Amino acid sequence: QLRRAIEECKRLILALPEHSERQKDAVVRLIHLRLKLQELKDPAEDEPNIRVVLEHRFYKEKSKSVKQMCDKCSTIIWGLIQTWYTCTGCYYRCHSKCLPLVSRPCVRAQVSHQAEYQLSICPESGLDSQDYRCAECRAPISLRGVPSEARQCDYTGLYYCSSCHWNDLAVVPARAIHNWDFEPRKVSRCSMRYLALMVSRPVLKLREINPLLFNYVEELVEIR
């Protein structure tokens, strides 16, 4: 469809009066169409079915109709015309062309090696401690949004760029344990996936961490 639109646009440019406004508009449209075609070009079929990157085990997806977002570049994955991969451990999804750029290690490996929670409530150390860079991809960020907006993760307390922090909401374990607060908070993509993988693991010894909570929460009294 894009190639047909490009050919029609070329014919229109040749047919229109030279240097006219309509011809200039058609040239701009042609440029946009060509850029879109270039963006969608993908080395599809010769891609391997399995790729291993930073402990991610990526499998080439066969689904063509499902619309997903790429975890690396934050743009839509067009399954019909683009090759894409999903990590079987943490469900990180990305375009084939984004695989070499992946900077986030698989959180499934982190869960396997060190299954524990951050138990301080939003332990912020400040943007200066991060050199004003995203905690994950190291892109420059600031609270003023120039060059990129700094978004804080309520779980780690660190700041991320908008590509690594999509304002996903999750219950933060530290707030639940210390304040019995189950209000979902904004967390980074990495934290969101880690918390999702950890949610059913019995790693919190509540009697040791906050024994006083049993005096104030009826449900905990019943369980004990």
JSON list of C-alpha atoms in Angstrom, two decimals:
[
{"chain": "A", "resi": 1, "resn": "GLN", "atom": "CA", "xyz": [0.00, 0.00, 0.00]},
{"chain": "A", "resi": 2, "resn": "LEU", "atom": "CA", "xyz": [2.81, 2.41, 0.84]},
{"chain": "A", "resi": 3, "resn": "ARG", "atom": "CA", "xyz": [4.65, 1.61, -2.39]},
{"chain": "A", "resi": 4, "resn": "ARG", "atom": "CA", "xyz": [1.44, 2.20, -4.40]},
{"chain": "A", "resi": 5, "resn": "ALA", "atom": "CA", "xyz": [0.88, 5.52, -2.59]},
{"chain": "A", "resi": 6, "resn": "ILE", "atom": "CA", "xyz": [4.47, 6.55, -3.38]},
{"chain": "A", "resi": 7, "resn": "GLU", "atom": "CA", "xyz": [4.04, 5.80, -7.09]},
{"chain": "A", "resi": 8, "resn": "GLU", "atom": "CA", "xyz": [0.74, 7.72, -7.21]},
{"chain": "A", "resi": 9, "resn": "CYS", "atom": "CA", "xyz": [2.38, 10.65, -5.43]},
{"chain": "A", "resi": 10, "resn": "LYS", "atom": "CA", "xyz": [5.22, 10.68, -7.98]},
{"chain": "A", "resi": 11, "resn": "ARG", "atom": "CA", "xyz": [2.72, 10.77, -10.86]},
{"chain": "A", "resi": 12, "resn": "LEU", "atom": "CA", "xyz": [0.81, 13.59, -9.19]},
{"chain": "A", "resi": 13, "resn": "ILE", "atom": "CA", "xyz": [4.00, 15.66, -8.75]},
{"chain": "A", "resi": 14, "resn": "LEU", "atom": "CA", "xyz": [4.82, 15.32, -12.47]},
{"chain": "A", "resi": 15, "resn": "ALA", "atom": "CA", "xyz": [1.24, 16.26, -13.46]},
{"chain": "A", "resi": 16, "resn": "LEU", "atom": "CA", "xyz": [0.95, 19.37, -11.28]},
{"chain": "A", "resi": 17, "resn": "PRO", "atom": "CA", "xyz": [2.19, 22.85, -12.36]},
{"chain": "A", "resi": 18, "resn": "GLU", "atom": "CA", "xyz": [5.85, 23.36, -11.47]},
{"chain": "A", "resi": 19, "resn": "HIS", "atom": "CA", "xyz": [6.57, 25.32, -8.23]},
{"chain": "A", "resi": 20, "resn": "SER", "atom": "CA", "xyz": [2.86, 25.43, -7.37]},
{"chain": "A", "resi": 21, "resn": "GLU", "atom": "CA", "xyz": [1.69, 25.06, -3.76]},
{"chain": "A", "resi": 22, "resn": "ARG", "atom": "CA", "xyz": [-0.05, 21.78, -4.57]},
{"chain": "A", "resi": 23, "resn": "GLN", "atom": "CA", "xyz": [3.14, 20.36, -6.04]},
{"chain": "A", "resi": 24, "resn": "LYS", "atom": "CA", "xyz": [5.12, 21.41, -2.95]},
{"chain": "A", "resi": 25, "resn": "ASP", "atom": "CA", "xyz": [2.52, 19.72, -0.71]},
{"chain": "A", "resi": 26, "resn": "ALA", "atom": "CA", "xyz": [2.77, 16.56, -2.83]},
{"chain": "A", "resi": 27, "resn": "VAL", "atom": "CA", "xyz": [6.58, 16.55, -2.49]},
{"chain": "A", "resi": 28, "resn": "VAL", "atom": "CA", "xyz": [6.28, 16.81, 1.32]},
{"chain": "A", "resi": 29, "resn": "ARG", "atom": "CA", "xyz": [3.79, 13.93, 1.28]},
{"chain": "A", "resi": 30, "resn": "LEU", "atom": "CA", "xyz": [6.17, 11.86, -0.86]},
{"chain": "A", "resi": 31, "resn": "ILE", "atom": "CA", "xyz": [9.00, 12.42, 1.63]},
{"chain": "A", "resi": 32, "resn": "HIS", "atom": "CA", "xyz": [6.77, 11.32, 4.54]},
{"chain": "A", "resi": 33, "resn": "LEU", "atom": "CA", "xyz": [5.65, 8.19, 2.66]},
{"chain": "A", "resi": 34, "resn": "ARG", "atom": "CA", "xyz": [9.24, 7.24, 1.83]},
{"chain": "A", "resi": 35, "resn": "LEU", "atom": "CA", "xyz": [10.31, 7.74, 5.46]},
{"chain": "A", "resi": 36, "resn": "LYS", "atom": "CA", "xyz": [7.43, 5.54, 6.62]},
{"chain": "A", "resi": 37, "resn": "LEU", "atom": "CA", "xyz": [8.42, 2.82, 4.17]},
{"chain": "A", "resi": 38, "resn": "GLN", "atom": "CA", "xyz": [12.04, 2.99, 5.34]},
{"chain": "A", "resi": 39, "resn": "GLU", "atom": "CA", "xyz": [10.90, 2.74, 8.97]},
{"chain": "A", "resi": 40, "resn": "LEU", "atom": "CA", "xyz": [8.88, -0.41, 8.27]},
{"chain": "A", "resi": 41, "resn": "LYS", "atom": "CA", "xyz": [11.56, -2.21, 6.26]},
{"chain": "A", "resi": 42, "resn": "ASP", "atom": "CA", "xyz": [12.76, -5.17, 8.25]},
{"chain": "A", "resi": 43, "resn": "PRO", "atom": "CA", "xyz": [15.20, -8.05, 7.57]},
{"chain": "A", "resi": 44, "resn": "ALA", "atom": "CA", "xyz": [12.31, -10.39, 8.45]},
{"chain": "A", "resi": 45, "resn": "GLU", "atom": "CA", "xyz": [12.62, -13.96, 7.28]},
{"chain": "A", "resi": 46, "resn": "ASP", "atom": "CA", "xyz": [16.34, -14.63, 7.69]},
{"chain": "A", "resi": 47, "resn": "GLU", "atom": "CA", "xyz": [16.17, -13.78, 11.41]},
{"chain": "A", "resi": 48, "resn": "PRO", "atom": "CA", "xyz": [16.90, -16.71, 13.80]},
{"chain": "A", "resi": 49, "resn": "ASN", "atom": "CA", "xyz": [14.06, -18.05, 15.96]},
{"chain": "A", "resi": 50, "resn": "ILE", "atom": "CA", "xyz": [16.01, -17.72, 19.23]},
{"chain": "A", "resi": 51, "resn": "ARG", "atom": "CA", "xyz": [18.28, -14.87, 20.34]},
{"chain": "A", "resi": 52, "resn": "VAL", "atom": "CA", "xyz": [20.02, -14.55, 23.73]},
{"chain": "A", "resi": 53, "resn": "VAL", "atom": "CA", "xyz": [20.80, -10.99, 24.91]},
{"chain": "A", "resi": 54, "resn": "LEU", "atom": "CA", "xyz": [21.70, -9.94, 28.50]},
{"chain": "A", "resi": 55, "resn": "GLU", "atom": "CA", "xyz": [20.20, -13.18, 29.89]},
{"chain": "A", "resi": 56, "resn": "HIS", "atom": "CA", "xyz": [16.97, -12.58, 27.93]},
{"chain": "A", "resi": 57, "resn": "ARG", "atom": "CA", "xyz": [15.94, -15.62, 25.91]},
{"chain": "A", "resi": 58, "resn": "PHE", "atom": "CA", "xyz": [14.15, -14.06, 22.95]},
{"chain": "A", "resi": 59, "resn": "TYR", "atom": "CA", "xyz": [11.83, -16.10, 20.70]},
{"chain": "A", "resi": 60, "resn": "LYS", "atom": "CA", "xyz": [10.65, -14.83, 17.34]},
{"chain": "A", "resi": 61, "resn": "GLU", "atom": "CA", "xyz": [6.91, -14.18, 17.49]},
{"chain": "A", "resi": 62, "resn": "LYS", "atom": "CA", "xyz": [4.53, -15.80, 15.02]},
{"chain": "A", "resi": 63, "resn": "SER", "atom": "CA", "xyz": [1.48, -13.67, 15.93]},
{"chain": "A", "resi": 64, "resn": "LYS", "atom": "CA", "xyz": [0.83, -11.07, 13.24]},
{"chain": "A", "resi": 65, "resn": "SER", "atom": "CA", "xyz": [-2.44, -9.45, 14.29]},
{"chain": "A", "resi": 66, "resn": "VAL", "atom": "CA", "xyz": [-1.69, -8.45, 17.90]},
{"chain": "A", "resi": 67, "resn": "LYS", "atom": "CA", "xyz": [-0.56, -4.83, 18.33]},
{"chain": "A", "resi": 68, "resn": "GLN", "atom": "CA", "xyz": [2.25, -4.47, 20.89]},
{"chain": "A", "resi": 69, "resn": "MET", "atom": "CA", "xyz": [4.61, -1.72, 22.02]},
{"chain": "A", "resi": 70, "resn": "CYS", "atom": "CA", "xyz": [8.37, -2.14, 21.74]},
{"chain": "A", "resi": 71, "resn": "ASP", "atom": "CA", "xyz": [10.00, -2.00, 25.19]},
{"chain": "A", "resi": 72, "resn": "LYS", "atom": "CA", "xyz": [13.16, -0.50, 23.70]},
{"chain": "A", "resi": 73, "resn": "CYS", "atom": "CA", "xyz": [12.02, 2.28, 21.34]},
{"chain": "A", "resi": 74, "resn": "SER", "atom": "CA", "xyz": [8.48, 2.75, 22.75]},
{"chain": "A", "resi": 75, "resn": "THR", "atom": "CA", "xyz": [6.85, 2.63, 19.30]},
{"chain": "A", "resi": 76, "resn": "ILE", "atom": "CA", "xyz": [4.22, 0.25, 17.92]},
{"chain": "A", "resi": 77, "resn": "ILE", "atom": "CA", "xyz": [5.26, -3.19, 16.66]},
{"chain": "A", "resi": 78, "resn": "TRP", "atom": "CA", "xyz": [3.42, -3.82, 13.37]},
{"chain": "A", "resi": 79, "resn": "GLY", "atom": "CA", "xyz": [3.26, -7.61, 13.44]},
{"chain": "A", "resi": 80, "resn": "LEU", "atom": "CA", "xyz": [2.10, -7.94, 9.83]},
{"chain": "A", "resi": 81, "resn": "ILE", "atom": "CA", "xyz": [5.23, -6.35, 8.38]},
{"chain": "A", "resi": 82, "resn": "GLN", "atom": "CA", "xyz": [7.81, -6.33, 11.18]},
{"chain": "A", "resi": 83, "resn": "THR", "atom": "CA", "xyz": [9.72, -9.12, 12.90]},
{"chain": "A", "resi": 84, "resn": "TRP", "atom": "CA", "xyz": [9.56, -8.99, 16.69]},
{"chain": "A", "resi": 85, "resn": "TYR", "atom": "CA", "xyz": [10.74, -11.01, 19.68]},
{"chain": "A", "resi": 86, "resn": "THR", "atom": "CA", "xyz": [9.48, -11.74, 23.20]},
{"chain": "A", "resi": 87, "resn": "CYS", "atom": "CA", "xyz": [11.64, -12.84, 26.14]},
{"chain": "A", "resi": 88, "resn": "THR", "atom": "CA", "xyz": [10.20, -16.03, 27.63]},
{"chain": "A", "resi": 89, "resn": "GLY", "atom": "CA", "xyz": [11.46, -15.07, 31.09]},
{"chain": "A", "resi": 90, "resn": "CYS", "atom": "CA", "xyz": [10.24, -11.50, 31.63]},
{"chain": "A", "resi": 91, "resn": "TYR", "atom": "CA", "xyz": [8.05, -10.91, 28.52]},
{"chain": "A", "resi": 92, "resn": "TYR", "atom": "CA", "xyz": [10.22, -8.01, 27.29]},
{"chain": "A", "resi": 93, "resn": "ARG", "atom": "CA", "xyz": [9.08, -7.30, 23.70]},
{"chain": "A", "resi": 94, "resn": "CYS", "atom": "CA", "xyz": [10.98, -5.51, 20.98]},
{"chain": "A", "resi": 95, "resn": "HIS", "atom": "CA", "xyz": [11.51, -5.15, 17.23]},
{"chain": "A", "resi": 96, "resn": "SER", "atom": "CA", "xyz": [14.17, -7.29, 15.62]},
{"chain": "A", "resi": 97, "resn": "LYS", "atom": "CA", "xyz": [16.08, -4.10, 14.77]},
{"chain": "A", "resi": 98, "resn": "CYS", "atom": "CA", "xyz": [16.03, -3.05, 18.46]},
{"chain": "A", "resi": 99, "resn": "LEU", "atom": "CA", "xyz": [17.57, -6.29, 19.80]},
{"chain": "A", "resi": 100, "resn": "PRO", "atom": "CA", "xyz": [21.19, -5.09, 19.52]},
{"chain": "A", "resi": 101, "resn": "LEU", "atom": "CA", "xyz": [20.24, -1.94, 21.50]},
{"chain": "A", "resi": 102, "resn": "VAL", "atom": "CA", "xyz": [18.65, -3.73, 24.50]},
{"chain": "A", "resi": 103, "resn": "SER", "atom": "CA", "xyz": [20.26, -2.43, 27.71]},
{"chain": "A", "resi": 104, "resn": "ARG", "atom": "CA", "xyz": [17.97, -3.90, 30.40]},
{"chain": "A", "resi": 105, "resn": "PRO", "atom": "CA", "xyz": [19.03, -7.35, 31.71]},
{"chain": "A", "resi": 106, "resn": "CYS", "atom": "CA", "xyz": [16.32, -9.99, 32.07]},
{"chain": "A", "resi": 107, "resn": "VAL", "atom": "CA", "xyz": [14.59, -9.55, 35.45]},
{"chain": "A", "resi": 108, "resn": "ARG", "atom": "CA", "xyz": [13.74, -13.28, 35.53]},
{"chain": "A", "resi": 109, "resn": "ALA", "atom": "CA", "xyz": [17.46, -13.88, 36.10]},
{"chain": "A", "resi": 110, "resn": "GLN", "atom": "CA", "xyz": [17.41, -11.32, 38.93]},
{"chain": "A", "resi": 111, "resn": "VAL", "atom": "CA", "xyz": [14.41, -13.08, 40.51]},
{"chain": "A", "resi": 112, "resn": "SER", "atom": "CA", "xyz": [16.23, -16.44, 40.26]},
{"chain": "A", "resi": 113, "resn": "HIS", "atom": "CA", "xyz": [19.53, -15.19, 41.71]},
{"chain": "A", "resi": 114, "resn": "GLN", "atom": "CA", "xyz": [18.33, -12.70, 44.32]},
{"chain": "A", "resi": 115, "resn": "ALA", "atom": "CA", "xyz": [14.62, -12.97, 45.16]},
{"chain": "A", "resi": 116, "resn": "GLU", "atom": "CA", "xyz": [14.12, -10.09, 47.55]},
{"chain": "A", "resi": 117, "resn": "TYR", "atom": "CA", "xyz": [12.29, -6.77, 47.70]},
{"chain": "A", "resi": 118, "resn": "GLN", "atom": "CA", "xyz": [13.49, -3.21, 48.22]},
{"chain": "A", "resi": 119, "resn": "LEU", "atom": "CA", "xyz": [11.90, -2.52, 51.63]},
{"chain": "A", "resi": 120, "resn": "SER", "atom": "CA", "xyz": [12.61, 1.21, 51.99]},
{"chain": "A", "resi": 121, "resn": "ILE", "atom": "CA", "xyz": [9.78, 3.47, 50.82]},
{"chain": "A", "resi": 122, "resn": "CYS", "atom": "CA", "xyz": [10.85, 5.26, 47.62]},
{"chain": "A", "resi": 123, "resn": "PRO", "atom": "CA", "xyz": [14.56, 5.53, 48.60]},
{"chain": "A", "resi": 124, "resn": "GLU", "atom": "CA", "xyz": [15.40, 8.65, 46.57]},
{"chain": "A", "resi": 125, "resn": "SER", "atom": "CA", "xyz": [19.02, 9.76, 46.29]},
{"chain": "A", "resi": 126, "resn": "GLY", "atom": "CA", "xyz": [18.50, 12.57, 43.75]},
{"chain": "A", "resi": 127, "resn": "LEU", "atom": "CA", "xyz": [19.18, 13.16, 40.08]},
{"chain": "A", "resi": 128, "resn": "ASP", "atom": "CA", "xyz": [22.72, 14.37, 40.78]},
{"chain": "A", "resi": 129, "resn": "SER", "atom": "CA", "xyz": [23.67, 10.90, 42.06]},
{"chain": "A", "resi": 130, "resn": "GLN", "atom": "CA", "xyz": [22.63, 9.59, 38.62]},
{"chain": "A", "resi": 131, "resn": "ASP", "atom": "CA", "xyz": [24.63, 12.30, 36.78]},
{"chain": "A", "resi": 132, "resn": "TYR", "atom": "CA", "xyz": [21.26, 13.56, 35.44]},
{"chain": "A", "resi": 133, "resn": "ARG", "atom": "CA", "xyz": [20.94, 10.40, 33.38]},
{"chain": "A", "resi": 134, "resn": "CYS", "atom": "CA", "xyz": [18.28, 7.66, 33.16]},
{"chain": "A", "resi": 135, "resn": "ALA", "atom": "CA", "xyz": [18.99, 4.87, 35.66]},
{"chain": "A", "resi": 136, "resn": "GLU", "atom": "CA", "xyz": [18.58, 2.29, 32.91]},
{"chain": "A", "resi": 137, "resn": "CYS", "atom": "CA", "xyz": [19.60, 3.52, 29.46]},
{"chain": "A", "resi": 138, "resn": "ARG", "atom": "CA", "xyz": [21.74, 6.49, 30.67]},
{"chain": "A", "resi": 139, "resn": "ALA", "atom": "CA", "xyz": [19.95, 9.01, 28.41]},
{"chain": "A", "resi": 140, "resn": "PRO", "atom": "CA", "xyz": [20.17, 12.64, 29.70]},
{"chain": "A", "resi": 141, "resn": "ILE", "atom": "CA", "xyz": [17.09, 13.64, 31.77]},
{"chain": "A", "resi": 142, "resn": "SER", "atom": "CA", "xyz": [15.91, 16.52, 33.95]},
{"chain": "A", "resi": 143, "resn": "LEU", "atom": "CA", "xyz": [12.86, 17.51, 36.01]},
{"chain": "A", "resi": 144, "resn": "ARG", "atom": "CA", "xyz": [12.22, 20.38, 33.58]},
{"chain": "A", "resi": 145, "resn": "GLY", "atom": "CA", "xyz": [11.74, 17.90, 30.75]},
{"chain": "A", "resi": 146, "resn": "VAL", "atom": "CA", "xyz": [14.77, 19.14, 28.78]},
{"chain": "A", "resi": 147, "resn": "PRO", "atom": "CA", "xyz": [16.18, 17.21, 26.97]},
{"chain": "A", "resi": 148, "resn": "SER", "atom": "CA", "xyz": [13.92, 14.44, 28.36]},
{"chain": "A", "resi": 149, "resn": "GLU", "atom": "CA", "xyz": [11.45, 14.24, 31.26]},
{"chain": "A", "resi": 150, "resn": "ALA", "atom": "CA", "xyz": [12.73, 12.56, 34.43]},
{"chain": "A", "resi": 151, "resn": "ARG", "atom": "CA", "xyz": [10.15, 10.12, 35.85]},
{"chain": "A", "resi": 152, "resn": "GLN", "atom": "CA", "xyz": [10.62, 8.68, 39.32]},
{"chain": "A", "resi": 153, "resn": "CYS", "atom": "CA", "xyz": [9.99, 5.02, 40.07]},
{"chain": "A", "resi": 154, "resn": "ASP", "atom": "CA", "xyz": [8.19, 4.67, 43.40]},
{"chain": "A", "resi": 155, "resn": "TYR", "atom": "CA", "xyz": [9.74, 1.22, 43.96]},
{"chain": "A", "resi": 156, "resn": "THR", "atom": "CA", "xyz": [13.46, 1.98, 43.42]},
{"chain": "A", "resi": 157, "resn": "GLY", "atom": "CA", "xyz": [13.36, 5.75, 44.02]},
{"chain": "A", "resi": 158, "resn": "LEU", "atom": "CA", "xyz": [15.47, 6.19, 40.88]},
{"chain": "A", "resi": 159, "resn": "TYR", "atom": "CA", "xyz": [14.70, 8.43, 37.90]},
{"chain": "A", "resi": 160, "resn": "TYR", "atom": "CA", "xyz": [14.13, 7.15, 34.37]},
{"chain": "A", "resi": 161, "resn": "CYS", "atom": "CA", "xyz": [13.47, 8.58, 30.91]},
{"chain": "A", "resi": 162, "resn": "SER", "atom": "CA", "xyz": [10.04, 8.23, 29.27]},
{"chain": "A", "resi": 163, "resn": "SER", "atom": "CA", "xyz": [11.27, 5.26, 27.19]},
{"chain": "A", "resi": 164, "resn": "CYS", "atom": "CA", "xyz": [12.18, 3.27, 30.33]},
{"chain": "A", "resi": 165, "resn": "HIS", "atom": "CA", "xyz": [9.27, 4.51, 32.50]},
{"chain": "A", "resi": 166, "resn": "TRP", "atom": "CA", "xyz": [5.78, 4.39, 30.94]},
{"chain": "A", "resi": 167, "resn": "ASN", "atom": "CA", "xyz": [3.93, 5.43, 34.13]},
{"chain": "A", "resi": 168, "resn": "ASP", "atom": "CA", "xyz": [2.84, 1.82, 34.75]},
{"chain": "A", "resi": 169, "resn": "LEU", "atom": "CA", "xyz": [1.08, 1.32, 38.09]},
{"chain": "A", "resi": 170, "resn": "ALA", "atom": "CA", "xyz": [1.98, -1.35, 40.66]},
{"chain": "A", "resi": 171, "resn": "VAL", "atom": "CA", "xyz": [1.51, -2.02, 44.37]},
{"chain": "A", "resi": 172, "resn": "VAL", "atom": "CA", "xyz": [4.80, -1.21, 46.14]},
{"chain": "A", "resi": 173, "resn": "PRO", "atom": "CA", "xyz": [5.75, -3.88, 48.74]},
{"chain": "A", "resi": 174, "resn": "ALA", "atom": "CA", "xyz": [7.51, -1.43, 51.12]},
{"chain": "A", "resi": 175, "resn": "ARG", "atom": "CA", "xyz": [4.37, 0.72, 51.38]},
{"chain": "A", "resi": 176, "resn": "ALA", "atom": "CA", "xyz": [2.21, -2.36, 52.00]},
{"chain": "A", "resi": 177, "resn": "ILE", "atom": "CA", "xyz": [4.48, -3.71, 54.75]},
{"chain": "A", "resi": 178, "resn": "HIS", "atom": "CA", "xyz": [5.17, -0.46, 56.60]},
{"chain": "A", "resi": 179, "resn": "ASN", "atom": "CA", "xyz": [1.88, 1.42, 56.03]},
{"chain": "A", "resi": 180, "resn": "TRP", "atom": "CA", "xyz": [-0.56, -1.30, 54.88]},
{"chain": "A", "resi": 181, "resn": "ASP", "atom": "CA", "xyz": [-0.93, 0.88, 51.78]},
{"chain": "A", "resi": 182, "resn": "PHE", "atom": "CA", "xyz": [-1.94, -1.01, 48.62]},
{"chain": "A", "resi": 183, "resn": "GLU", "atom": "CA", "xyz": [-2.51, 2.05, 46.42]},
{"chain": "A", "resi": 184, "resn": "PRO", "atom": "CA", "xyz": [-0.81, 1.40, 43.03]},
{"chain": "A", "resi": 185, "resn": "ARG", "atom": "CA", "xyz": [2.08, 3.81, 42.32]},
{"chain": "A", "resi": 186, "resn": "LYS", "atom": "CA", "xyz": [3.99, 4.75, 39.18]},
{"chain": "A", "resi": 187, "resn": "VAL", "atom": "CA", "xyz": [6.96, 2.47, 38.55]},
{"chain": "A", "resi": 188, "resn": "SER", "atom": "CA", "xyz": [9.51, 1.94, 35.77]},
{"chain": "A", "resi": 189, "resn": "ARG", "atom": "CA", "xyz": [9.12, -0.83, 33.19]},
{"chain": "A", "resi": 190, "resn": "CYS", "atom": "CA", "xyz": [11.90, -2.83, 34.81]},
{"chain": "A", "resi": 191, "resn": "SER", "atom": "CA", "xyz": [10.34, -2.55, 38.30]},
{"chain": "A", "resi": 192, "resn": "MET", "atom": "CA", "xyz": [6.88, -3.37, 36.95]},
{"chain": "A", "resi": 193, "resn": "ARG", "atom": "CA", "xyz": [8.13, -6.63, 35.39]},
{"chain": "A", "resi": 194, "resn": "TYR", "atom": "CA", "xyz": [10.17, -7.52, 38.47]},
{"chain": "A", "resi": 195, "resn": "LEU", "atom": "CA", "xyz": [7.21, -6.98, 40.82]},
{"chain": "A", "resi": 196, "resn": "ALA", "atom": "CA", "xyz": [4.94, -9.01, 38.50]},
{"chain": "A", "resi": 197, "resn": "LEU", "atom": "CA", "xyz": [7.36, -11.96, 38.59]},
{"chain": "A", "resi": 198, "resn": "MET", "atom": "CA", "xyz": [7.85, -11.69, 42.37]},
{"chain": "A", "resi": 199, "resn": "VAL", "atom": "CA", "xyz": [4.19, -11.26, 43.39]},
{"chain": "A", "resi": 200, "resn": "SER", "atom": "CA", "xyz": [3.53, -14.93, 44.22]},
{"chain": "A", "resi": 201, "resn": "ARG", "atom": "CA", "xyz": [6.88, -15.66, 45.92]},
{"chain": "A", "resi": 202, "resn": "PRO", "atom": "CA", "xyz": [6.70, -16.06, 49.72]},
{"chain": "A", "resi": 203, "resn": "VAL", "atom": "CA", "xyz": [9.82, -14.02, 50.57]},
{"chain": "A", "resi": 204, "resn": "LEU", "atom": "CA", "xyz": [8.46, -11.53, 53.15]},
{"chain": "A", "resi": 205, "resn": "LYS", "atom": "CA", "xyz": [8.82, -12.57, 56.82]},
{"chain": "A", "resi": 206, "resn": "LEU", "atom": "CA", "xyz": [6.29, -10.11, 58.17]},
{"chain": "A", "resi": 207, "resn": "ARG", "atom": "CA", "xyz": [6.71, -11.08, 61.84]},
{"chain": "A", "resi": 208, "resn": "GLU", "atom": "CA", "xyz": [10.38, -10.09, 61.62]},
{"chain": "A", "resi": 209, "resn": "ILE", "atom": "CA", "xyz": [9.98, -7.01, 59.40]},
{"chain": "A", "resi": 210, "resn": "ASN", "atom": "CA", "xyz": [6.96, -5.35, 61.07]},
{"chain": "A", "resi": 211, "resn": "PRO", "atom": "CA", "xyz": [5.48, -7.41, 63.94]},
{"chain": "A", "resi": 212, "resn": "LEU", "atom": "CA", "xyz": [3.38, -4.46, 65.19]},
{"chain": "A", "resi": 213, "resn": "LEU", "atom": "CA", "xyz": [1.25, -4.68, 62.05]},
{"chain": "A", "resi": 214, "resn": "PHE", "atom": "CA", "xyz": [-0.48, -7.74, 63.56]},
{"chain": "A", "resi": 215, "resn": "ASN", "atom": "CA", "xyz": [-1.94, -5.50, 66.27]},
{"chain": "A", "resi": 216, "resn": "TYR", "atom": "CA", "xyz": [-3.65, -3.20, 63.79]},
{"chain": "A", "resi": 217, "resn": "VAL", "atom": "CA", "xyz": [-4.82, -5.33, 60.85]},
{"chain": "A", "resi": 218, "resn": "GLU", "atom": "CA", "xyz": [-7.69, -7.73, 61.53]},
{"chain": "A", "resi": 219, "resn": "GLU", "atom": "CA", "xyz": [-6.94, -9.92, 58.49]},
{"chain": "A", "resi": 220, "resn": "LEU", "atom": "CA", "xyz": [-3.40, -10.55, 59.77]},
{"chain": "A", "resi": 221, "resn": "VAL", "atom": "CA", "xyz": [-4.68, -11.46, 63.23]},
{"chain": "A", "resi": 222, "resn": "GLU", "atom": "CA", "xyz": [-6.99, -14.06, 61.63]},
{"chain": "A", "resi": 223, "resn": "ILE", "atom": "CA", "xyz": [-4.17, -15.51, 59.53]},
{"chain": "A", "resi": 224, "resn": "ARG", "atom": "CA", "xyz": [-1.86, -15.76, 62.55]}
]
